[in-house]
């Protein structure tokens, strides 16, 4: 079984990884001090990774303000739910706001939009 975490935490972790990747790419650029063009390319790529991370942090911050805040029944702490199913940020308890999914096995595919054919 795969380890699940809340969507907000996954996106924040991705943004943090982008920052570290940006620093590593810029650090690699230092090894090319003798070639200013290659060093500049690595430095520019590193800055682009960090700017992308900043954009993702801004985006998830805006998304987090719109998320539904609920109290987890397991740990009784406030957490935010994105989509139909999500995990508690504190105790990884599966949460849903959809009554038809109550008691079902947790699956992140419930968040995908289904194509419904109307007759």
XYZ file of N, CA, C and O in Angstrom:
476
model
N 0.835 -1.181 0.000
C 0.000 0.000 0.000
C 0.885 1.252 0.000
O 1.850 1.344 0.745
N 0.556 2.187 -0.841
C 1.344 3.412 -0.957
C 1.091 4.320 0.239
O 0.011 4.310 0.830
N 2.090 5.105 0.588
C 1.944 6.044 1.688
C 1.293 7.308 1.137
O 1.760 7.890 0.167
N 0.211 7.711 1.761
C -0.512 8.896 1.336
C -0.203 10.051 2.279
O 0.130 9.848 3.438
N -0.326 11.265 1.771
C -0.259 12.454 2.606
C -1.218 13.471 1.995
O -1.731 13.283 0.896
N -1.452 14.550 2.702
C -2.407 15.534 2.209
C -1.863 16.208 0.955
O -0.648 16.325 0.756
N -2.767 16.650 0.101
C -2.372 17.258 -1.169
C -1.586 18.544 -0.949
O -0.623 18.820 -1.662
N -1.992 19.326 0.034
C -1.295 20.584 0.305
C 0.146 20.301 0.704
O 1.076 20.953 0.233
N 0.348 19.306 1.558
C 1.713 18.968 1.976
C 2.547 18.427 0.822
O 3.751 18.691 0.741
N 1.935 17.660 -0.089
C 2.675 17.150 -1.250
C 3.174 18.291 -2.125
O 4.315 18.282 -2.590
N 2.319 19.271 -2.365
C 2.695 20.389 -3.227
C 3.763 21.237 -2.553
O 4.718 21.686 -3.193
N 3.641 21.447 -1.238
C 4.665 22.208 -0.516
C 6.014 21.478 -0.545
O 7.060 22.102 -0.674
N 5.979 20.153 -0.417
C 7.214 19.372 -0.473
C 7.860 19.483 -1.847
O 9.083 19.609 -1.970
N 7.049 19.451 -2.903
C 7.567 19.609 -4.258
C 8.234 20.973 -4.420
O 9.332 21.085 -5.003
N 7.602 22.029 -3.901
C 8.171 23.370 -4.005
C 9.488 23.464 -3.235
O 10.447 24.090 -3.701
N 9.564 22.832 -2.077
C 10.811 22.833 -1.309
C 11.914 22.096 -2.061
O 13.067 22.536 -2.081
N 11.553 20.988 -2.706
C 12.538 20.248 -3.507
C 13.054 21.100 -4.663
O 14.247 21.027 -5.008
N 12.182 21.903 -5.258
C 12.626 22.787 -6.344
C 13.666 23.789 -5.859
O 14.607 24.116 -6.592
N 13.516 24.274 -4.636
C 14.505 25.211 -4.091
C 15.857 24.522 -3.975
O 16.894 25.059 -4.391
N 15.869 23.314 -3.417
C 17.135 22.596 -3.267
C 17.740 22.252 -4.622
O 18.964 22.342 -4.798
N 16.927 21.864 -5.585
C 17.433 21.573 -6.927
C 18.050 22.832 -7.531
O 19.115 22.777 -8.157
N 17.399 23.974 -7.322
C 17.944 25.231 -7.827
C 19.305 25.546 -7.244
O 20.232 25.948 -7.957
N 19.459 25.346 -5.930
C 20.761 25.592 -5.300
C 21.822 24.615 -5.806
O 22.970 24.998 -6.039
N 21.449 23.365 -5.981
C 22.404 22.365 -6.475
C 22.846 22.695 -7.894
O 24.040 22.607 -8.226
N 21.898 23.097 -8.740
C 22.235 23.461 -10.122
C 23.174 24.660 -10.138
O 24.157 24.694 -10.884
N 22.898 25.652 -9.276
C 23.792 26.815 -9.220
C 25.163 26.419 -8.678
O 26.189 26.934 -9.120
N 25.191 25.502 -7.723
C 26.471 25.039 -7.185
C 27.282 24.308 -8.252
O 28.507 24.461 -8.313
N 26.607 23.536 -9.094
C 27.296 22.861 -10.202
C 27.905 23.906 -11.146
O 28.989 23.707 -11.692
N 27.226 25.027 -11.310
C 27.747 26.094 -12.165
C 29.075 26.647 -11.695
O 29.878 27.128 -12.495
N 29.336 26.564 -10.386
C 30.613 27.067 -9.856
C 31.788 26.266 -10.414
O 32.883 26.801 -10.589
N 31.573 24.993 -10.720
C 32.653 24.168 -11.254
C 33.077 24.603 -12.663
O 34.120 24.176 -13.152
N 32.281 25.436 -13.310
C 32.597 25.910 -14.659
C 33.016 27.382 -14.632
O 32.667 28.155 -15.523
N 33.786 27.776 -13.635
C 34.240 29.166 -13.507
C 35.089 29.611 -14.692
O 35.103 30.793 -15.037
N 35.757 28.676 -15.317
C 36.623 29.036 -16.454
C 35.821 29.349 -17.712
O 36.348 29.955 -18.645
N 34.583 28.907 -17.759
C 33.723 29.173 -18.917
C 32.522 30.003 -18.455
O 31.543 29.459 -17.947
N 32.590 31.323 -18.608
C 31.514 32.185 -18.102
C 30.140 31.876 -18.717
O 29.124 32.015 -18.040
N 30.113 31.428 -19.963
C 28.829 31.131 -20.604
C 28.146 29.935 -19.940
O 26.961 30.012 -19.585
N 28.879 28.848 -19.738
C 28.290 27.650 -19.111
C 27.916 27.949 -17.663
O 26.847 27.551 -17.190
N 28.785 28.674 -16.954
C 28.485 29.029 -15.568
C 27.221 29.881 -15.503
O 26.349 29.654 -14.652
N 27.074 30.829 -16.416
C 25.886 31.690 -16.438
C 24.620 30.885 -16.729
O 23.567 31.162 -16.152
N 24.736 29.899 -17.610
C 23.570 29.055 -17.930
C 23.118 28.281 -16.689
O 21.929 28.228 -16.379
N 24.068 27.686 -15.968
C 23.713 26.954 -14.749
C 23.119 27.884 -13.689
O 22.151 27.523 -13.007
N 23.691 29.053 -13.530
C 23.166 30.013 -12.552
C 21.750 30.445 -12.922
O 20.870 30.534 -12.075
N 21.528 30.689 -14.205
C 20.207 31.096 -14.667
C 19.185 29.978 -14.469
O 18.057 30.226 -14.028
N 19.583 28.737 -14.771
C 18.683 27.602 -14.547
C 18.327 27.458 -13.064
O 17.178 27.194 -12.706
N 19.312 27.635 -12.190
C 19.061 27.558 -10.755
C 18.086 28.619 -10.294
O 17.173 28.349 -9.503
N 18.253 29.830 -10.801
C 17.332 30.913 -10.439
C 15.932 30.618 -10.960
O 14.932 30.895 -10.277
N 15.827 30.039 -12.147
C 14.510 29.684 -12.697
C 13.818 28.652 -11.801
O 12.614 28.754 -11.537
N 14.569 27.647 -11.302
C 13.980 26.669 -10.385
C 13.463 27.354 -9.116
O 12.380 27.035 -8.630
N 14.227 28.293 -8.593
C 13.815 28.971 -7.360
C 12.613 29.874 -7.610
O 11.694 29.942 -6.785
N 12.562 30.536 -8.750
C 11.404 31.370 -9.084
C 10.164 30.496 -9.277
O 9.063 30.848 -8.836
N 10.342 29.321 -9.912
C 9.211 28.397 -10.069
C 8.707 27.935 -8.701
O 7.494 27.834 -8.481
N 9.616 27.685 -7.788
C 9.237 27.284 -6.440
C 8.431 28.390 -5.752
O 7.426 28.118 -5.091
N 8.864 29.620 -5.918
C 8.143 30.749 -5.335
C 6.733 30.836 -5.905
O 5.766 31.069 -5.173
N 6.604 30.630 -7.202
C 5.276 30.640 -7.832
C 4.387 29.525 -7.303
O 3.193 29.730 -7.066
N 4.959 28.346 -7.101
C 4.175 27.218 -6.577
C 3.754 27.487 -5.147
O 2.613 27.200 -4.761
N 4.662 28.044 -4.331
C 4.291 28.404 -2.952
C 3.160 29.426 -2.942
O 2.234 29.338 -2.138
N 3.219 30.412 -3.836
C 2.150 31.408 -3.914
C 0.836 30.748 -4.325
O -0.209 31.001 -3.730
N 0.897 29.877 -5.337
C -0.302 29.204 -5.829
C -0.939 28.338 -4.745
O -2.152 28.383 -4.537
N -0.149 27.530 -4.028
C -0.712 26.658 -2.999
C -1.215 27.486 -1.817
O -2.173 27.090 -1.146
N -0.603 28.638 -1.576
C -1.124 29.529 -0.528
C -2.500 30.057 -0.881
O -3.405 30.091 -0.038
N -2.691 30.445 -2.129
C -4.007 30.917 -2.573
C -5.024 29.778 -2.553
O -6.170 29.957 -2.150
N -4.584 28.591 -2.973
C -5.470 27.428 -2.965
C -5.833 27.024 -1.546
O -6.970 26.630 -1.266
N -4.899 27.173 -0.636
C -5.126 26.803 0.759
C -6.168 27.706 1.422
O -6.891 27.262 2.307
N -6.236 28.953 0.990
C -7.236 29.852 1.574
C -8.648 29.468 1.161
O -9.602 29.774 1.875
N -8.790 28.797 0.017
C -10.110 28.390 -0.477
C -10.500 26.989 -0.025
O -11.627 26.571 -0.233
N -9.559 26.242 0.557
C -9.834 24.856 0.950
C -10.817 24.814 2.116
O -10.849 25.712 2.960
N -11.601 23.746 2.156
C -12.579 23.561 3.225
C -11.830 23.097 4.473
O -11.069 22.137 4.440
N -12.064 23.801 5.569
C -11.410 23.439 6.818
C -12.358 22.572 7.642
O -13.505 22.935 7.862
N -11.861 21.401 8.061
C -12.664 20.469 8.861
C -11.859 20.059 10.093
O -10.657 20.255 10.166
N -12.568 19.480 11.053
C -11.915 18.928 12.236
C -11.800 17.424 12.033
O -12.789 16.742 11.780
N -10.587 16.912 12.139
C -10.339 15.481 11.945
C -10.994 14.701 13.080
O -10.820 15.041 14.252
N -11.767 13.657 12.764
C -12.408 12.879 13.825
C -11.416 12.039 14.641
O -11.711 11.675 15.771
N -10.240 11.790 14.098
C -9.252 10.959 14.788
C -8.424 11.776 15.786
O -8.377 11.450 16.971
N -7.764 12.830 15.312
C -6.875 13.612 16.177
C -7.529 14.892 16.697
O -6.948 15.597 17.514
N -8.698 15.237 16.179
C -9.484 16.405 16.573
C -8.744 17.729 16.360
O -8.934 18.686 17.088
N -7.882 17.770 15.335
C -7.210 19.010 14.951
C -7.812 19.505 13.648
O -8.296 18.723 12.834
N -7.757 20.811 13.449
C -8.281 21.398 12.213
C -7.335 21.080 11.061
O -6.116 21.157 11.193
N -7.901 20.695 9.936
C -7.126 20.394 8.739
C -7.914 20.858 7.521
O -9.106 21.120 7.614
N -7.252 20.964 6.392
C -7.906 21.439 5.171
C -8.046 20.294 4.193
O -7.133 19.486 4.034
N -9.187 20.256 3.509
C -9.488 19.187 2.565
C -9.580 19.790 1.169
O -10.341 20.723 0.939
N -8.802 19.238 0.246
C -8.878 19.625 -1.164
C -9.466 18.457 -1.939
O -8.983 17.333 -1.833
N -10.488 18.689 -2.708
C -11.090 17.633 -3.514
C -12.116 16.830 -2.727
O -12.551 17.214 -1.645
N -12.499 15.673 -3.294
C -13.503 14.815 -2.651
C -12.921 14.025 -1.493
O -13.592 13.782 -0.499
N -11.668 13.567 -1.639
C -10.991 12.824 -0.574
C -9.613 13.433 -0.356
O -8.985 13.932 -1.279
N -9.170 13.406 0.892
C -7.852 13.917 1.243
C -7.454 13.273 2.562
O -8.245 12.571 3.188
N -6.224 13.504 2.973
C -5.726 12.967 4.231
C -5.589 14.103 5.236
O -5.355 15.248 4.864
N -5.703 13.759 6.507
C -5.466 14.727 7.570
C -3.987 15.107 7.538
O -3.118 14.252 7.371
N -3.692 16.387 7.692
C -2.307 16.852 7.667
C -1.512 16.378 8.886
O -0.297 16.347 8.856
N -2.202 16.032 9.959
C -1.529 15.709 11.213
C -1.388 14.204 11.450
O -0.339 13.738 11.857
N -2.466 13.442 11.205
C -2.441 12.014 11.552
C -2.651 11.094 10.354
O -2.716 9.880 10.521
N -2.773 11.646 9.140
C -2.984 10.882 7.903
C -4.253 10.039 7.923
O -4.308 8.969 7.320
N -5.269 10.521 8.584
C -6.585 9.873 8.575
C -7.275 10.227 7.259
O -7.302 11.386 6.855
N -7.850 9.250 6.542
C -8.589 9.573 5.316
C -9.835 10.406 5.648
O -10.567 10.078 6.570
N -10.031 11.464 4.889
C -11.177 12.349 5.098
C -11.926 12.524 3.785
O -11.338 12.524 2.717
N -13.231 12.687 3.887
C -14.049 12.969 2.713
C -15.210 13.861 3.114
O -15.682 13.821 4.250
N -15.645 14.672 2.164
C -16.837 15.493 2.360
C -18.017 14.922 1.592
O -19.122 15.413 1.713
N -17.769 13.883 0.800
C -18.788 13.242 -0.023
C -19.408 12.085 0.757
O -18.736 11.105 1.089
N -20.691 12.189 1.060
C -21.365 11.162 1.861
C -21.384 9.800 1.158
O -21.411 8.762 1.815
N -21.346 9.777 -0.178
C -21.381 8.504 -0.898
C -20.061 7.733 -0.766
O -20.007 6.543 -1.059
N -19.002 8.388 -0.311
C -17.699 7.727 -0.160
C -17.419 7.303 1.279
O -16.377 6.718 1.552
N -18.345 7.580 2.192
C -18.159 7.214 3.602
C -17.972 5.710 3.733
O -18.737 4.926 3.174
N -16.928 5.303 4.442
C -16.695 3.892 4.716
C -15.975 3.137 3.607
O -15.621 1.979 3.793
N -15.773 3.754 2.462
C -15.074 3.088 1.362
C -13.567 3.174 1.569
O -13.074 4.040 2.284
N -12.837 2.264 0.914
C -11.373 2.261 0.952
C -10.854 3.570 0.350
O -11.350 4.029 -0.684
N -9.851 4.174 0.989
C -9.298 5.441 0.494
C -8.610 5.222 -0.846
O -7.790 4.332 -1.002
N -8.978 6.046 -1.817
C -8.363 5.989 -3.142
C -8.325 7.404 -3.697
O -9.361 8.071 -3.789
N -7.142 7.859 -4.084
C -7.015 9.222 -4.601
C -7.671 9.384 -5.968
O -7.872 10.498 -6.422
N -8.028 8.285 -6.614
C -8.697 8.372 -7.919
C -10.107 8.938 -7.800
O -10.702 9.308 -8.802
N -10.658 8.992 -6.573
C -11.971 9.609 -6.394
C -11.941 11.097 -6.730
O -12.971 11.693 -7.001
N -10.769 11.715 -6.720
C -10.661 13.138 -7.016
C -10.658 13.431 -8.506
O -10.847 14.568 -8.909
N -10.426 12.418 -9.327
C -10.396 12.628 -10.778
C -11.808 12.816 -11.298
O -12.737 12.134 -10.888
N -11.930 13.741 -12.225
C -13.243 14.008 -12.804
C -13.608 12.886 -13.754
O -12.835 12.505 -14.621
N -14.804 12.380 -13.573
C -15.286 11.304 -14.432
C -16.030 11.909 -15.614
O -16.747 12.888 -15.482
N -15.865 11.282 -16.765
C -16.619 11.709 -17.932
C -17.971 11.008 -17.888
O -18.067 9.786 -17.973
N -19.001 11.782 -17.726
C -20.336 11.228 -17.644
C -21.064 11.471 -18.952
O -21.128 12.589 -19.458
N -21.602 10.413 -19.500
C -22.354 10.507 -20.745
C -23.816 10.639 -20.387
O -24.400 9.775 -19.757
N -24.390 11.763 -20.763
C -25.804 11.981 -20.470
C -26.639 11.465 -21.626
O -26.327 11.667 -22.772
N -27.693 10.774 -21.253
C -28.566 10.200 -22.288
C -29.827 10.982 -22.426
O -30.375 11.545 -21.576
